[in-house]
Coordinates of C-alpha atoms in Angstrom, one line a residue:
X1 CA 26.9 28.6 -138.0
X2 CA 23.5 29.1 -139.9
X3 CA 24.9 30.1 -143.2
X4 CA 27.7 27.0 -143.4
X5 CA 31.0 27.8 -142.0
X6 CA 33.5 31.3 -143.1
X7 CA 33.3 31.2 -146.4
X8 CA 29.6 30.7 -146.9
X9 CA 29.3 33.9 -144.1
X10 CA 31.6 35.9 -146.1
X11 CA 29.5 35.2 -149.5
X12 CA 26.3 36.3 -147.7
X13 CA 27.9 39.8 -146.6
X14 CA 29.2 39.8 -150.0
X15 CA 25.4 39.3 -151.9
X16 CA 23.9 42.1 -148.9
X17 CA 26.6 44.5 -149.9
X18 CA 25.9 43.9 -153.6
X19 CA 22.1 43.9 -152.7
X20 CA 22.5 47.4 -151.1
X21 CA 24.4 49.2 -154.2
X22 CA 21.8 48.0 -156.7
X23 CA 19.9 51.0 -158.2
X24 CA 16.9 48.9 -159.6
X25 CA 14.6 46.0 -158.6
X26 CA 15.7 44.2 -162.0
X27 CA 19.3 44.5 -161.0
X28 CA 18.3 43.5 -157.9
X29 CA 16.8 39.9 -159.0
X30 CA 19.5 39.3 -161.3
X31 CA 22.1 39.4 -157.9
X32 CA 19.5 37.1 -156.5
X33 CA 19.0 34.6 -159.4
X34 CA 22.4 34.7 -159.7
X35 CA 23.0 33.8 -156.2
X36 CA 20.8 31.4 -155.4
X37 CA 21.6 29.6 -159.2
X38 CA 25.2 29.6 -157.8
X39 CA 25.4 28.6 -153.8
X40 CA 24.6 25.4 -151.8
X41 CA 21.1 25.0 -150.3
X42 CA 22.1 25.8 -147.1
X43 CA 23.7 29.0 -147.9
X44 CA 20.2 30.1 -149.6
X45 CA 18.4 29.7 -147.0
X46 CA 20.6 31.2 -144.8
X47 CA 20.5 34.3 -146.8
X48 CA 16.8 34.3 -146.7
X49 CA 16.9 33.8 -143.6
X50 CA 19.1 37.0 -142.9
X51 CA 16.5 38.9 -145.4
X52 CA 13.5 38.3 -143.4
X53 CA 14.9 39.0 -139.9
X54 CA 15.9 42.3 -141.2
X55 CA 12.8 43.0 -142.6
X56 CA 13.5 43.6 -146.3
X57 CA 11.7 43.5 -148.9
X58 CA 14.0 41.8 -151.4
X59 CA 13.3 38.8 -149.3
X60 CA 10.3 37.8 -151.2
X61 CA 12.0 38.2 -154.9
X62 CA 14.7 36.1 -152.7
X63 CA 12.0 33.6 -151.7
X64 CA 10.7 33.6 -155.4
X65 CA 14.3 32.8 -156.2
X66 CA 14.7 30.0 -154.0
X67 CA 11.1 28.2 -155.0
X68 CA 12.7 27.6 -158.6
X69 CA 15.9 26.1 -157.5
X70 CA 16.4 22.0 -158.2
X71 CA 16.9 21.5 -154.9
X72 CA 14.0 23.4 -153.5
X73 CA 11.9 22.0 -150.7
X74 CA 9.0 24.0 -149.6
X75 CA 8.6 24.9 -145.8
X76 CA 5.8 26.4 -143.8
X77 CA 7.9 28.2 -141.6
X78 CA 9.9 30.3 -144.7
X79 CA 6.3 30.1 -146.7
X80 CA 4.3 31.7 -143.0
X81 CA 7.5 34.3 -142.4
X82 CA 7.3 35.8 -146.0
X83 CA 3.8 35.7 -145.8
X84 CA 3.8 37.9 -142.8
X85 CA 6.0 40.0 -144.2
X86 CA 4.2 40.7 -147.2
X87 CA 1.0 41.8 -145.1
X88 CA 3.3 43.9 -143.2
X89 CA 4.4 46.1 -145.8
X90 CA 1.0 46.3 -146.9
X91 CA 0.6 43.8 -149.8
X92 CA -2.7 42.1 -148.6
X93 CA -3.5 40.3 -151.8
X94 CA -0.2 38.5 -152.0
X95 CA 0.1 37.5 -148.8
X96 CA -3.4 35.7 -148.8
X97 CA -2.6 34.6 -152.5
X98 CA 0.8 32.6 -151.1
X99 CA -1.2 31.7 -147.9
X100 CA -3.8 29.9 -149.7
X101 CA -1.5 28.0 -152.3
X102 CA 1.1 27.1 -149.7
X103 CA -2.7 25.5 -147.7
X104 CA -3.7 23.8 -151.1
X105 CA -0.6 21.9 -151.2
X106 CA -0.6 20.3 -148.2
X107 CA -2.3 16.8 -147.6
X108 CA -2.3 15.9 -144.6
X109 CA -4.2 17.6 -141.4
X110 CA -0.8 17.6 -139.3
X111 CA 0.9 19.6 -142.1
X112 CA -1.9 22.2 -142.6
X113 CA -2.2 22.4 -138.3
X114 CA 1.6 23.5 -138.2
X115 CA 1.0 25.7 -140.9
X116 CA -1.3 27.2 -139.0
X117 CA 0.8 27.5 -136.1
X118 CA 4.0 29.0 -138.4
X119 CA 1.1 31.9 -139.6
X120 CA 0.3 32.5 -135.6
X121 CA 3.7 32.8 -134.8
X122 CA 5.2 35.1 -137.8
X123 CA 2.1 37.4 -137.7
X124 CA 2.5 38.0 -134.4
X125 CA 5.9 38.8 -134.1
X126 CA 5.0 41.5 -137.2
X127 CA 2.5 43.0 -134.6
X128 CA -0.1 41.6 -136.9
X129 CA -2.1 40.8 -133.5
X130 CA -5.3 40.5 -135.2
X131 CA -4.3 38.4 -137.9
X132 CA -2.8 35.7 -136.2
X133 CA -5.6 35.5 -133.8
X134 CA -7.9 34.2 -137.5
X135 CA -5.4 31.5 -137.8
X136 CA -5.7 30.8 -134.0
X137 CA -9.1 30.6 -135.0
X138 CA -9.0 27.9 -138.1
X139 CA -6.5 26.0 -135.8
X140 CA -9.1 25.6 -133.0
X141 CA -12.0 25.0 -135.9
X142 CA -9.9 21.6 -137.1
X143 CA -11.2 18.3 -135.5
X144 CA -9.7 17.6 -132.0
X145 CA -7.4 16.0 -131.0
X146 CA -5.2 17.9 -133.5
X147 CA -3.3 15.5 -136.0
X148 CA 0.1 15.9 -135.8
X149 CA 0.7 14.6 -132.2
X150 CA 2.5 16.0 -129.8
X151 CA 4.4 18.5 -132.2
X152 CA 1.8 20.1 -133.2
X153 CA 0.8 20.9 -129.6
X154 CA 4.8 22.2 -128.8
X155 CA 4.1 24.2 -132.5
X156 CA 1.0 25.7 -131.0
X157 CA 1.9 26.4 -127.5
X158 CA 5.1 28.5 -128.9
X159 CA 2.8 30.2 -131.1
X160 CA -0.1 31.2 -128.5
X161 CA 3.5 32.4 -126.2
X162 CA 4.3 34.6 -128.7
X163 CA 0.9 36.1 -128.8
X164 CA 1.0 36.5 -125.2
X165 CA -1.9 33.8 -124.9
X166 CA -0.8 32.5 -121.4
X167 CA -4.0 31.2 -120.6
X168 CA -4.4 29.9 -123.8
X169 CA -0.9 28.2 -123.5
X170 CA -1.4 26.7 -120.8
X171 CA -4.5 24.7 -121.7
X172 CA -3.1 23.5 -124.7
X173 CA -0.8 22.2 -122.5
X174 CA -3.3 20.4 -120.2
X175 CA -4.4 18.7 -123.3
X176 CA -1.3 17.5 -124.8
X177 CA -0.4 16.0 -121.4
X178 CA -4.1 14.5 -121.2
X179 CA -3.6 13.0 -124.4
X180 CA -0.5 10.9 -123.0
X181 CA 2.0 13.3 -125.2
X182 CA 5.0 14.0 -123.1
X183 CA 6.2 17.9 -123.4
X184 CA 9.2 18.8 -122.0
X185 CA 11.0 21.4 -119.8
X186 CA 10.6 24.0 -122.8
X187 CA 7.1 23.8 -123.2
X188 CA 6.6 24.6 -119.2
X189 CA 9.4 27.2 -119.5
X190 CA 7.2 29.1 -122.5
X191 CA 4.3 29.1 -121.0
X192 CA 5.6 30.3 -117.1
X193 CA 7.7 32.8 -118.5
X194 CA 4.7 34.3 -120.8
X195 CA 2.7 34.8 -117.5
X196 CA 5.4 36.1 -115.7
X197 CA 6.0 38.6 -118.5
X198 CA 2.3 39.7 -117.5
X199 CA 3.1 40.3 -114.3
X200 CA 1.2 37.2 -112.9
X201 CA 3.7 35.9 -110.9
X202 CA 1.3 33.1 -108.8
X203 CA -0.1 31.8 -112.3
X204 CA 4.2 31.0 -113.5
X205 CA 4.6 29.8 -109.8
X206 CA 2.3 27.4 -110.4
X207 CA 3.0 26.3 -114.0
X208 CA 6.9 25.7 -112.9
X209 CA 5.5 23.8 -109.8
X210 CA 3.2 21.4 -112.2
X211 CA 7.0 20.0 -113.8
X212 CA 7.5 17.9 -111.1
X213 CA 4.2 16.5 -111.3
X214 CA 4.9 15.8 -115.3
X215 CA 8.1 14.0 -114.1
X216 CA 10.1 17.2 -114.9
X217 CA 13.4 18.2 -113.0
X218 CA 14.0 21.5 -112.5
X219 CA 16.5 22.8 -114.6
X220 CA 18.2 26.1 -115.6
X221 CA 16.7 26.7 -117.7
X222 CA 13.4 27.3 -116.4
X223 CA 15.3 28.4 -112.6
X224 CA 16.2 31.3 -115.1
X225 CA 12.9 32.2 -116.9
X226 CA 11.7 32.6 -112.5
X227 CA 14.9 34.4 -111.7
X228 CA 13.9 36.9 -115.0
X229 CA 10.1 37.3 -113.4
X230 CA 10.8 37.8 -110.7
X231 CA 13.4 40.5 -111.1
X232 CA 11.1 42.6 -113.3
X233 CA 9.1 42.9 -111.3
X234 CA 11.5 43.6 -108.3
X235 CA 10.0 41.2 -105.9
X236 CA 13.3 40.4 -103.9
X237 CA 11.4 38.6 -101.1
X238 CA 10.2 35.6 -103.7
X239 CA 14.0 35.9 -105.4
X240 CA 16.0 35.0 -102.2
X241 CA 13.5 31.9 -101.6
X242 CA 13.5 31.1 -105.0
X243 CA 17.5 30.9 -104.4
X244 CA 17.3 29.3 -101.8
X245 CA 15.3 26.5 -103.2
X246 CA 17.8 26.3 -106.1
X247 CA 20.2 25.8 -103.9
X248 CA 18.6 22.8 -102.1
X249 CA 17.8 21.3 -105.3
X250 CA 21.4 21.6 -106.4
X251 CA 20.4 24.1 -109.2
X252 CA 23.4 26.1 -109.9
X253 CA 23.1 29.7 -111.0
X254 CA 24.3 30.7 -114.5
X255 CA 25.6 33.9 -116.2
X256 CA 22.0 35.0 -117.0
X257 CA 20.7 34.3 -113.7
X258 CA 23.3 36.0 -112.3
X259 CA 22.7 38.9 -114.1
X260 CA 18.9 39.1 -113.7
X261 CA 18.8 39.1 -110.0
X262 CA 22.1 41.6 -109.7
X263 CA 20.4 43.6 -112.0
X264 CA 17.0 43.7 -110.1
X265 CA 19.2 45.5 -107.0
X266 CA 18.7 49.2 -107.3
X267 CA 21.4 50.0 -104.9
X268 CA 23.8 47.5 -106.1
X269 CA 23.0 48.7 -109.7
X270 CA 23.5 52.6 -108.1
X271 CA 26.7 51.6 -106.9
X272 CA 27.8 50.4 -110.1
X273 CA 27.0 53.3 -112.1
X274 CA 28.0 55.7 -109.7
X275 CA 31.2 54.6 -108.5
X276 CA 31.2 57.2 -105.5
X277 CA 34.3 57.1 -103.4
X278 CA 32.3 54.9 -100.6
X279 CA 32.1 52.4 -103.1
X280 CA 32.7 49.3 -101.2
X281 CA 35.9 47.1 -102.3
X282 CA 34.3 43.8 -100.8
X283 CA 32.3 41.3 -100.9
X284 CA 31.7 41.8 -97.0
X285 CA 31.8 45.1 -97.3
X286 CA 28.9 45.5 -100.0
X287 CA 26.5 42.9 -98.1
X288 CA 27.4 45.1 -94.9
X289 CA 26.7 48.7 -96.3
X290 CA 23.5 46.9 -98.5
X291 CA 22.0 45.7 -94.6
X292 CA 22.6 49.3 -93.2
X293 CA 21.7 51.5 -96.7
X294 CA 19.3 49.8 -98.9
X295 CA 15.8 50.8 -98.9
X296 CA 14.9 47.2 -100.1
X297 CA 14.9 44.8 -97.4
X298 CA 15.5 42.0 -98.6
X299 CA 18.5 43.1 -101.4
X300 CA 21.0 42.3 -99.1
X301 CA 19.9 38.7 -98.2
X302 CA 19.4 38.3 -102.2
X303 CA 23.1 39.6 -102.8
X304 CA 24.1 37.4 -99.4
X305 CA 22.9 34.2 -100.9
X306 CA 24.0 35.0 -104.4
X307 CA 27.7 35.2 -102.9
X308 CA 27.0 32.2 -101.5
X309 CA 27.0 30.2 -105.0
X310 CA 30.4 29.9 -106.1
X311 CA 29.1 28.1 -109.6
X312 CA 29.1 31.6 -111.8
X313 CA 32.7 32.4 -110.2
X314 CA 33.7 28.4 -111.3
X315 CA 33.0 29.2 -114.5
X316 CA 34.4 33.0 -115.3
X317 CA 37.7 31.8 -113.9
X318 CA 39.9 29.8 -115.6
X319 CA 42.8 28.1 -114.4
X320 CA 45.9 26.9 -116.1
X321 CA 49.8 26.6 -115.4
X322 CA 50.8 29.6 -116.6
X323 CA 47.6 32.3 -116.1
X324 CA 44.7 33.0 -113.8
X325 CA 41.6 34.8 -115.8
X326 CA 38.3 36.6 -114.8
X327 CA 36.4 36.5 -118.4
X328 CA 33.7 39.3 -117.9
X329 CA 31.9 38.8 -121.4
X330 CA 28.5 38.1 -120.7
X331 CA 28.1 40.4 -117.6
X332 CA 26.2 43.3 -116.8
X333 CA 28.1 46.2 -115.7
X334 CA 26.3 45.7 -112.4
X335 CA 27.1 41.6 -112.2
X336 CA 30.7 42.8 -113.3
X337 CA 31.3 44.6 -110.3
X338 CA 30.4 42.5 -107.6
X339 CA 31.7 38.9 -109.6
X340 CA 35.0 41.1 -109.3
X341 CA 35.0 41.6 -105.7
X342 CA 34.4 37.8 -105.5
X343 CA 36.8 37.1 -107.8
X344 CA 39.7 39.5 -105.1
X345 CA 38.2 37.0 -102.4
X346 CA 38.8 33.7 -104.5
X347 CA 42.1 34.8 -105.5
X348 CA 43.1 35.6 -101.4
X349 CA 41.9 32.2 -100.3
X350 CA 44.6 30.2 -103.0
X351 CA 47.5 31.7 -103.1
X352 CA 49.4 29.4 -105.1
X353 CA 48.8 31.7 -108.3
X354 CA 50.3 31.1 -111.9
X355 CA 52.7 33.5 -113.6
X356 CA 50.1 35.8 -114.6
X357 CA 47.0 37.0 -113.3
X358 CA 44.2 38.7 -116.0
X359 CA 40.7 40.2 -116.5
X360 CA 39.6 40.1 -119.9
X361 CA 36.8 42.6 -120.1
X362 CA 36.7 43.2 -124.0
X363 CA 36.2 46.4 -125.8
X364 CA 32.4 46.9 -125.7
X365 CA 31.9 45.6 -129.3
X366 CA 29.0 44.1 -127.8
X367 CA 27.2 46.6 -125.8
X368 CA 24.4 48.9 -127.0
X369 CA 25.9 51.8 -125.3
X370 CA 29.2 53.9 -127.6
X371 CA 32.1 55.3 -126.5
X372 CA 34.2 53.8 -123.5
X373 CA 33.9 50.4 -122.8
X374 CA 31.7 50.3 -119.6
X375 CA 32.6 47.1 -118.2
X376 CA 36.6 48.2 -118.8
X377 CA 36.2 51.9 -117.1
X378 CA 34.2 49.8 -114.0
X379 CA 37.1 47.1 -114.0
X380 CA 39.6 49.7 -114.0
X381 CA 38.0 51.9 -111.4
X382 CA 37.6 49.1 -108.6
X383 CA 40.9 47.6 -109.4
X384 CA 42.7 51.0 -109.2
X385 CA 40.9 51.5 -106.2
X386 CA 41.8 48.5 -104.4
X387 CA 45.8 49.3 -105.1
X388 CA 46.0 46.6 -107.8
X389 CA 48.9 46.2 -110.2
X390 CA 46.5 44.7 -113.0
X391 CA 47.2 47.4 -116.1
X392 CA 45.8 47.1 -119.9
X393 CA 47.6 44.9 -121.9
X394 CA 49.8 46.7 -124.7
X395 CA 48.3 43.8 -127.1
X396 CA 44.8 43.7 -125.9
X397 CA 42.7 46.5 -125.1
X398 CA 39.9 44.7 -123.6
X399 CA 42.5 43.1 -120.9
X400 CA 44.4 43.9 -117.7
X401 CA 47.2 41.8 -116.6
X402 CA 49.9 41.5 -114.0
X403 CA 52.7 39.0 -113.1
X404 CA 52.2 37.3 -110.0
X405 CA 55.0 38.6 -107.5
X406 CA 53.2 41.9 -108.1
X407 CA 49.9 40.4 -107.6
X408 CA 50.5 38.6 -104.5
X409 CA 52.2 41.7 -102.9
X410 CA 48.8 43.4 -103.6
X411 CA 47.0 40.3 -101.7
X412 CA 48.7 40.8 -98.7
X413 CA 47.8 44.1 -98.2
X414 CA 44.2 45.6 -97.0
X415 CA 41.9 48.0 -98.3
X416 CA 39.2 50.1 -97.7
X417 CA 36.5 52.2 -99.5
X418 CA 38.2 56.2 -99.4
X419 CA 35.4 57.3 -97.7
X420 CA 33.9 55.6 -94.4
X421 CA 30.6 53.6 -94.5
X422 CA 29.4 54.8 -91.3
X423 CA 30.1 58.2 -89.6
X424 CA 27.6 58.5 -86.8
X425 CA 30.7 60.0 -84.2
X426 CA 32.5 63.4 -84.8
X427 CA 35.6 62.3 -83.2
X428 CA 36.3 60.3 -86.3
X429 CA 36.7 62.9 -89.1
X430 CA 40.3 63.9 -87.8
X431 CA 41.1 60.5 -88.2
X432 CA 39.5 60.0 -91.7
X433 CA 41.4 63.4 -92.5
X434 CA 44.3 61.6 -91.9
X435 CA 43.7 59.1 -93.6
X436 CA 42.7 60.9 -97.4
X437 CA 46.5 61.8 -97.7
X438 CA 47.6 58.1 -98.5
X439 CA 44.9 57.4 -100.4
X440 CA 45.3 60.6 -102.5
X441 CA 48.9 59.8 -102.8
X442 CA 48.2 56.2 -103.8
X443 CA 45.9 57.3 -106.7
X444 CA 48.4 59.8 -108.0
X445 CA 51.0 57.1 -108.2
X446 CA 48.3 54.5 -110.0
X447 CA 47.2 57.4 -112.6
X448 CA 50.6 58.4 -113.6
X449 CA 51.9 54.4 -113.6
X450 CA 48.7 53.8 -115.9
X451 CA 51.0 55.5 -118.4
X452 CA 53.2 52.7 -118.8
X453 CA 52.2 49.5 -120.6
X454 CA 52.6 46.4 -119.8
X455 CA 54.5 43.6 -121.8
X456 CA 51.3 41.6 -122.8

């Protein structure tokens, strides 16, 4: 979208690939010149763009490029990102030289504060800690209140975030609002999640709380930045309150929420990963075995409540005359597993189901981790499990599908985990004895009819 549509993408890979075979730094700049004298504005920039977020140094022969073009306008945040960059890879002198002509040109007090800001915020994400803390410094030394208004205080508080200024943050803050500017939900959302990052949970709690005295609703945004906090650092007793409260404020959990607090549950995250034969193949059955096995105890309430929200499920399901699909692209391996078991659930309640039922689960072109498709395998597993006739797609990989007669036969039928939860009497095992020779047939039959693909 940033580079300008298909074809403006496909000319940018087109200049890196050219840019990577060039032997010297004068072919180099005549690819550049050459570019730049050729494409829109916006495709320019969007190169540039691509040059500094990767780091390389033909970004600043790039930004050279760009500063002689007609339609060139300069801008502090490009100016402040190659400037970083050049003190990164250890060209001191140029870095200050473009810092202070880029300062020179400005004339107003607003412009030179955001400047300042842009230097805070591209140093530090360099690392360049000590840097950006001497801009922080000419920033305070200007005359108060800053000029610029109210965007220079959002410029700033972003900037002191990125540094992991909290404190910092959050004063800046307190002043814009004292000065009668109005920030909004992203401004508190910065700051809370900056201490949270830091561990200091009561300091976010009380920077989400003081939105609703800036006339602020809660949104999900910043329900998700809590949700994040909270799950790094494990604390499952503040999480299911924190739910709780969402839920009584009509706060609806998202994908990323969903994820953070299903991925903050060590056993839930075990069972995932592990896929033992007690695996459970329920939503009842995983808050049951989470109440009677987890160490943490309150990662079954969490779970409970979770369950509870249908508004993740809403979305990942889509309806129409002809197909029911579970779209697992977003979702953790972990969030996967148990979205699936409330998906089974979902689909037993309304049985009035569509010709075909499908759970798109991709290929893994997105995940960090090679070879089989994580999300697929898990998919697979608790399907195959549960006796289900959903089987990959001959024409998509990354999909398992079934027609419904099949899939409403499967409904109707119950199933277990192969291996008890509980065993606390000896009289039982004959009984469980018996009852491994079905399910070892059963699995037979599903691994050998895995063999044959179906139509779509």
């Amino acid at each position: 979208a940033a580079s300008g549509g298909g074809s403006s993408w496909r000319s940018e890979r087109r200049l890196m690939s050219e840019l990577e075979r060039t032997v010297t730094a004068g072919a180099a700049e005549r690819v550049i010149r050459g570019y730049v004298g050729t494409k829109s504005e916006r495709a320019a920039l969007a190169a540039l763009s691509r040059l500094l977020m990767d780091s390389d140094p033909l970004a600043v022969p790039f930004y050279e490029a760009v500063t002689q073009a007609r339609w060139f306008k300069w801008s502090s945040i490009h100016a402040a990102a190659v400037a970083a960059l050049l003190e990164a890879n250890g060209a001191e002198e140029e870095s200050r030289s473009l810092i202070a002509d880029s300062a020179a040109r400005l004339e107003s007090g607003a412009d030179l504060a955001l400047f300042y800001c842009d230097l805070m915020a591209a140093f530090s994400s360099r690392g360049l800690k000590r840097r950006a803390m001497d801009f922080y410094a000419q920033l305070r030394a200007m005359p108060t209140p800053l000029a610029g208004g109210g965007k220079t205080y959002m410029a700033m508080i972003k900037s002191l975030c990125m540094m992991g200024l909290a404190a910092e943050a959050e004063e800046a803050l307190r002043v814009m609002l004292s000065l009668g500017y109005q920030p909004d939900a992203f401004q508190f959302g910065l700051v809370a999640k900056c201490y949270g990052k830091a561990g200091q949970l009561a300091e976010m709690e009380r920077v989400i709380a003081s939105m609703s005295d800036a006339g602020i609703r809660l949104g999900t945004g910043a329900a998700n930045i809590v949700l994040s906090c909270y799950s790094a650092c494990r604390e499952h007793g503040k999480m299911l309150a924190w739910l709780k409260k969402m839920r009584k404020l009509r706060v609806t959990p998202t994908t990323k929420g969903y994820n953070f607090v299903l991925n903050s549950c060590p056993t839930v995250v075990s069972m995932a990963r592990e896929l033992d034969p007690s695996l459970p193949l329920s939503a009842a059955q995983l808050v049951r075995k989470l109440k009677s096995a987890s160490p943490w105890p309150a990662e079954a309430e969490v779970v409970q409540e979770l369950l509870a929200a249908s508004s993740v499920l809403t979305k990942a399901m889509v309806w129409s005359e002809t197909e029911v699909k579970l779209n697992l692209h977003g979702f953790s391996i972990t969030s996967a597993y148990v979205l699936m078991l409330q998906w089974v659930d979902a689909l037993k309640v309304d049985r009035t189901l569509p010709l075909e039922v499908s759970v798109v689960c991709g290929v893994g072109k997105h995940s960090d981790v090679r070879g089989e498709p994580k999300v697929r395998e898990l998919a697979q597993e608790v399907l195959s499990r549960t006796g289900s006739p959903l089987r990959l797609s001959a024409r998509n990989k990354g999909r398992l599908v079934a027609k419904r007669d099949r899939v409403k036969h499967w409904l109707a039928t119950e199933w277990t985990s192969m291996v008890p939860e509980e065993s606390t009497d000896q009289s039982t095992n004959s009984s469980d004895q018996q009852q491994c020779l079905p399910n070892l047939l059963r699995k037979l039959g599903q691994f050998f009819s895995s063999f044959v693909p179906v139509s779509r």
